[in-house]
PDB file of C-alpha atoms in Angstrom:
ATOM      1  CA  MET A   1      11.157 -91.648 -18.943  1.00 57.00           C
ATOM      2  CA  ILE A   2      12.169 -88.312 -20.449  1.00 59.00           C
ATOM      3  CA  SER A   3       8.611 -87.619 -21.665  1.00 58.00           C
ATOM      4  CA  LEU A   4       7.286 -88.398 -18.168  1.00 55.00           C
ATOM      5  CA  ARG A   5       9.706 -85.889 -16.639  1.00 59.00           C
ATOM      6  CA  ARG A   6       8.836 -83.339 -19.301  1.00 59.00           C
ATOM      7  CA  GLY A   7       5.120 -83.890 -18.603  1.00 52.00           C
ATOM      8  CA  LEU A   8       5.650 -83.486 -14.858  1.00 53.00           C
ATOM      9  CA  LEU A   9       7.657 -80.328 -15.472  1.00 51.00           C
ATOM     10  CA  VAL A  10       4.911 -78.862 -17.659  1.00 51.00           C
ATOM     11  CA  VAL A  11       2.236 -79.675 -15.073  1.00 51.00           C
ATOM     12  CA  THR A  12       4.352 -78.210 -12.251  1.00 54.00           C
ATOM     13  CA  VAL A  13       5.082 -74.999 -14.156  1.00 49.00           C
ATOM     14  CA  ALA A  14       1.403 -74.662 -15.114  1.00 52.00           C
ATOM     15  CA  ALA A  15       0.381 -75.096 -11.469  1.00 50.00           C
ATOM     16  CA  PHE A  16       2.806 -72.360 -10.368  1.00 51.00           C
ATOM     17  CA  VAL A  17       1.516 -70.026 -13.078  1.00 48.00           C
ATOM     18  CA  VAL A  18      -2.121 -70.544 -12.080  1.00 48.00           C
ATOM     19  CA  VAL A  19      -1.408 -70.128  -8.363  1.00 49.00           C
ATOM     20  CA  GLY A  20       0.826 -67.120  -8.976  1.00 53.00           C
ATOM     21  CA  LEU A  21      -1.671 -65.161 -11.065  1.00 51.00           C
ATOM     22  CA  PRO A  22      -3.124 -62.155  -9.253  1.00 53.00           C
ATOM     23  CA  SER A  23      -6.727 -62.486  -8.187  1.00 47.00           C
ATOM     24  CA  PRO A  24      -9.165 -59.585  -8.447  1.00 49.00           C
ATOM     25  CA  ALA A  25      -9.631 -57.523  -5.296  1.00 49.00           C
ATOM     26  CA  SER A  26     -13.071 -56.900  -3.866  1.00 49.00           C
ATOM     27  CA  ALA A  27     -14.573 -53.423  -4.191  1.00 49.00           C
ATOM     28  CA  HIS A  28     -14.136 -52.672  -0.497  1.00 56.00           C
ATOM     29  CA  GLU A  29     -11.639 -54.457   1.650  1.00 64.00           C
ATOM     30  CA  PHE A  30     -13.738 -53.957   4.792  1.00 69.00           C
ATOM     31  CA  GLY A  31     -16.859 -55.533   3.379  1.00 84.00           C
ATOM     32  CA  PRO A  32     -20.196 -54.563   1.853  1.00 89.00           C
ATOM     33  CA  PHE A  33     -21.099 -52.156   4.693  1.00 91.00           C
ATOM     34  CA  ALA A  34     -18.023 -49.902   4.410  1.00 93.00           C
ATOM     35  CA  ILE A  35     -18.167 -46.144   4.075  1.00 94.00           C
ATOM     36  CA  ASP A  36     -14.706 -44.790   3.266  1.00 94.00           C
ATOM     37  CA  ARG A  37     -13.991 -41.046   3.546  1.00 94.00           C
ATOM     38  CA  TYR A  38     -11.163 -38.803   2.438  1.00 94.00           C
ATOM     39  CA  VAL A  39     -10.774 -35.076   3.093  1.00 93.00           C
ATOM     40  CA  GLY A  40      -7.917 -33.177   1.502  1.00 93.00           C
ATOM     41  CA  ILE A  41      -7.151 -29.504   2.074  1.00 92.00           C
ATOM     42  CA  LEU A  42      -4.781 -27.649  -0.227  1.00 93.00           C
ATOM     43  CA  ALA A  43      -3.738 -24.287   1.164  1.00 90.00           C
ATOM     44  CA  GLY A  44      -2.043 -21.716  -1.029  1.00 90.00           C
ATOM     45  CA  PRO A  45      -1.407 -17.987  -1.106  1.00 90.00           C
ATOM     46  CA  ASP A  46      -4.557 -17.409  -3.166  1.00 88.00           C
ATOM     47  CA  GLY A  47      -6.949 -19.532  -1.103  1.00 89.00           C
ATOM     48  CA  LEU A  48      -8.015 -23.040  -0.177  1.00 91.00           C
ATOM     49  CA  GLU A  49      -9.236 -26.066  -2.072  1.00 94.00           C
ATOM     50  CA  ILE A  50     -11.141 -28.782  -0.206  1.00 93.00           C
ATOM     51  CA  ASP A  51     -11.756 -32.245  -1.648  1.00 95.00           C
ATOM     52  CA  TYR A  52     -14.172 -34.502   0.218  1.00 95.00           C
ATOM     53  CA  VAL A  53     -14.590 -37.997  -1.217  1.00 96.00           C
ATOM     54  CA  VAL A  54     -16.985 -40.646   0.081  1.00 96.00           C
ATOM     55  CA  ASP A  55     -16.996 -44.245  -1.192  1.00 96.00           C
ATOM     56  CA  LEU A  56     -20.096 -46.225  -0.273  1.00 96.00           C
ATOM     57  CA  ALA A  57     -19.942 -50.012  -0.417  1.00 95.00           C
ATOM     58  CA  GLU A  58     -22.854 -52.061  -1.692  1.00 95.00           C
ATOM     59  CA  THR A  59     -25.200 -51.911   1.323  1.00 95.00           C
ATOM     60  CA  PRO A  60     -25.058 -48.135   1.983  1.00 96.00           C
ATOM     61  CA  THR A  61     -25.342 -47.540  -1.778  1.00 96.00           C
ATOM     62  CA  GLN A  62     -28.564 -49.543  -1.874  1.00 95.00           C
ATOM     63  CA  ALA A  63     -29.894 -47.607   1.122  1.00 96.00           C
ATOM     64  CA  ASP A  64     -28.935 -44.035   0.124  1.00 96.00           C
ATOM     65  CA  GLY A  65     -27.463 -44.084  -3.397  1.00 96.00           C
ATOM     66  CA  ASP A  66     -30.567 -43.017  -5.314  1.00 96.00           C
ATOM     67  CA  ARG A  67     -31.220 -40.092  -2.931  1.00 97.00           C
ATOM     68  CA  ILE A  68     -27.605 -38.922  -3.162  1.00 97.00           C
ATOM     69  CA  GLU A  69     -27.584 -39.166  -6.960  1.00 97.00           C
ATOM     70  CA  ARG A  70     -30.800 -37.108  -7.198  1.00 97.00           C
ATOM     71  CA  ASP A  71     -29.144 -34.195  -5.332  1.00 97.00           C
ATOM     72  CA  PRO A  72     -25.364 -34.611  -5.083  1.00 97.00           C
ATOM     73  CA  VAL A  73     -24.844 -30.881  -4.474  1.00 96.00           C
ATOM     74  CA  GLY A  74     -27.232 -31.018  -1.502  1.00 96.00           C
ATOM     75  CA  TYR A  75     -25.464 -34.098  -0.159  1.00 96.00           C
ATOM     76  CA  CYS A  76     -22.081 -32.367  -0.461  1.00 96.00           C
ATOM     77  CA  ALA A  77     -23.456 -29.271   1.261  1.00 94.00           C
ATOM     78  CA  SER A  78     -24.560 -31.452   4.176  1.00 93.00           C
ATOM     79  CA  LEU A  79     -21.028 -32.895   4.431  1.00 91.00           C
ATOM     80  CA  LEU A  80     -19.582 -29.418   4.838  1.00 85.00           C
ATOM     81  CA  ASP A  81     -21.559 -29.095   8.080  1.00 84.00           C
ATOM     82  CA  SER A  82     -19.280 -31.777   9.567  1.00 82.00           C
ATOM     83  CA  ILE A  83     -16.103 -29.807   8.826  1.00 82.00           C
ATOM     84  CA  ASP A  84     -14.895 -27.117  11.235  1.00 86.00           C
ATOM     85  CA  LEU A  85     -12.481 -24.961   9.270  1.00 86.00           C
ATOM     86  CA  THR A  86     -10.856 -21.730  10.407  1.00 88.00           C
ATOM     87  CA  VAL A  87      -7.946 -19.751   9.012  1.00 86.00           C
ATOM     88  CA  ASP A  88      -6.324 -17.396  11.508  1.00 88.00           C
ATOM     89  CA  GLY A  89      -9.428 -17.767  13.689  1.00 92.00           C
ATOM     90  CA  VAL A  90     -11.811 -16.835  10.861  1.00 91.00           C
ATOM     91  CA  THR A  91     -14.163 -19.196   8.996  1.00 90.00           C
ATOM     92  CA  PRO A  92     -13.389 -18.739   5.279  1.00 88.00           C
ATOM     93  CA  ASP A  93     -16.095 -18.137   2.687  1.00 90.00           C
ATOM     94  CA  LEU A  94     -16.184 -21.209   0.475  1.00 91.00           C
ATOM     95  CA  VAL A  95     -17.453 -21.345  -3.098  1.00 92.00           C
ATOM     96  CA  GLY A  96     -19.181 -24.533  -4.135  1.00 88.00           C
ATOM     97  CA  PRO A  97     -19.780 -27.303  -3.746  1.00 92.00           C
ATOM     98  CA  THR A  98     -19.003 -28.995  -6.986  1.00 95.00           C
ATOM     99  CA  ALA A  99     -20.332 -32.534  -6.944  1.00 97.00           C
ATOM    100  CA  PHE A 100     -19.684 -35.674  -8.967  1.00 96.00           C
ATOM    101  CA  THR A 101     -21.050 -39.193  -8.486  1.00 97.00           C
ATOM    102  CA  LEU A 102     -19.932 -42.467 -10.014  1.00 97.00           C
ATOM    103  CA  ARG A 103     -21.628 -45.865  -9.719  1.00 97.00           C
ATOM    104  CA  GLN A 104     -19.515 -48.951 -10.215  1.00 95.00           C
ATOM    105  CA  ASP A 105     -20.200 -52.665 -10.217  1.00 94.00           C
ATOM    106  CA  GLY A 106     -19.804 -54.239  -6.798  1.00 91.00           C
ATOM    107  CA  ASP A 107     -20.218 -57.715  -5.390  1.00 89.00           C
ATOM    108  CA  GLY A 108     -23.338 -59.826  -5.787  1.00 89.00           C
ATOM    109  CA  GLY A 109     -24.715 -57.851  -8.729  1.00 91.00           C
ATOM    110  CA  LEU A 110     -25.002 -54.699  -6.585  1.00 93.00           C
ATOM    111  CA  THR A 111     -23.317 -51.340  -7.150  1.00 94.00           C
ATOM    112  CA  THR A 112     -21.042 -49.053  -5.162  1.00 95.00           C
ATOM    113  CA  LEU A 113     -21.172 -45.258  -5.212  1.00 97.00           C
ATOM    114  CA  ARG A 114     -18.355 -42.704  -5.135  1.00 97.00           C
ATOM    115  CA  ILE A 115     -19.208 -39.081  -4.327  1.00 98.00           C
ATOM    116  CA  GLU A 116     -16.629 -36.359  -4.930  1.00 97.00           C
ATOM    117  CA  CYS A 117     -17.267 -32.897  -3.466  1.00 97.00           C
ATOM    118  CA  GLY A 118     -15.124 -29.800  -3.870  1.00 96.00           C
ATOM    119  CA  TRP A 119     -14.982 -26.257  -2.521  1.00 95.00           C
ATOM    120  CA  THR A 120     -12.634 -23.316  -3.087  1.00 94.00           C
TER     121      THR A 120
END
């Protein structure tokens, strides 16, 4: 009887451990069509820094990833056209862009693409 209880206890604990283990998260919580954007502006006495980050899920990466990776600086320059920035009513002169791309494994054997752009 004691070995039966011990066996049940072991099975129960093992079941809780398996159920309680964290499962891996998907690359994009909104699905394979997501395009996530982040724009950060750091203002200081010596100037501005702008970070513009775009994360493409699997489907947009397959559609545009190769083109973006061939010319990430050109892609970042096109993103700047969508930003209206003025300081005391004047559009600042920005240096850049710097550009960085990173492909990562996504779902279904496809990849995702992260593009990081920066200006000062």
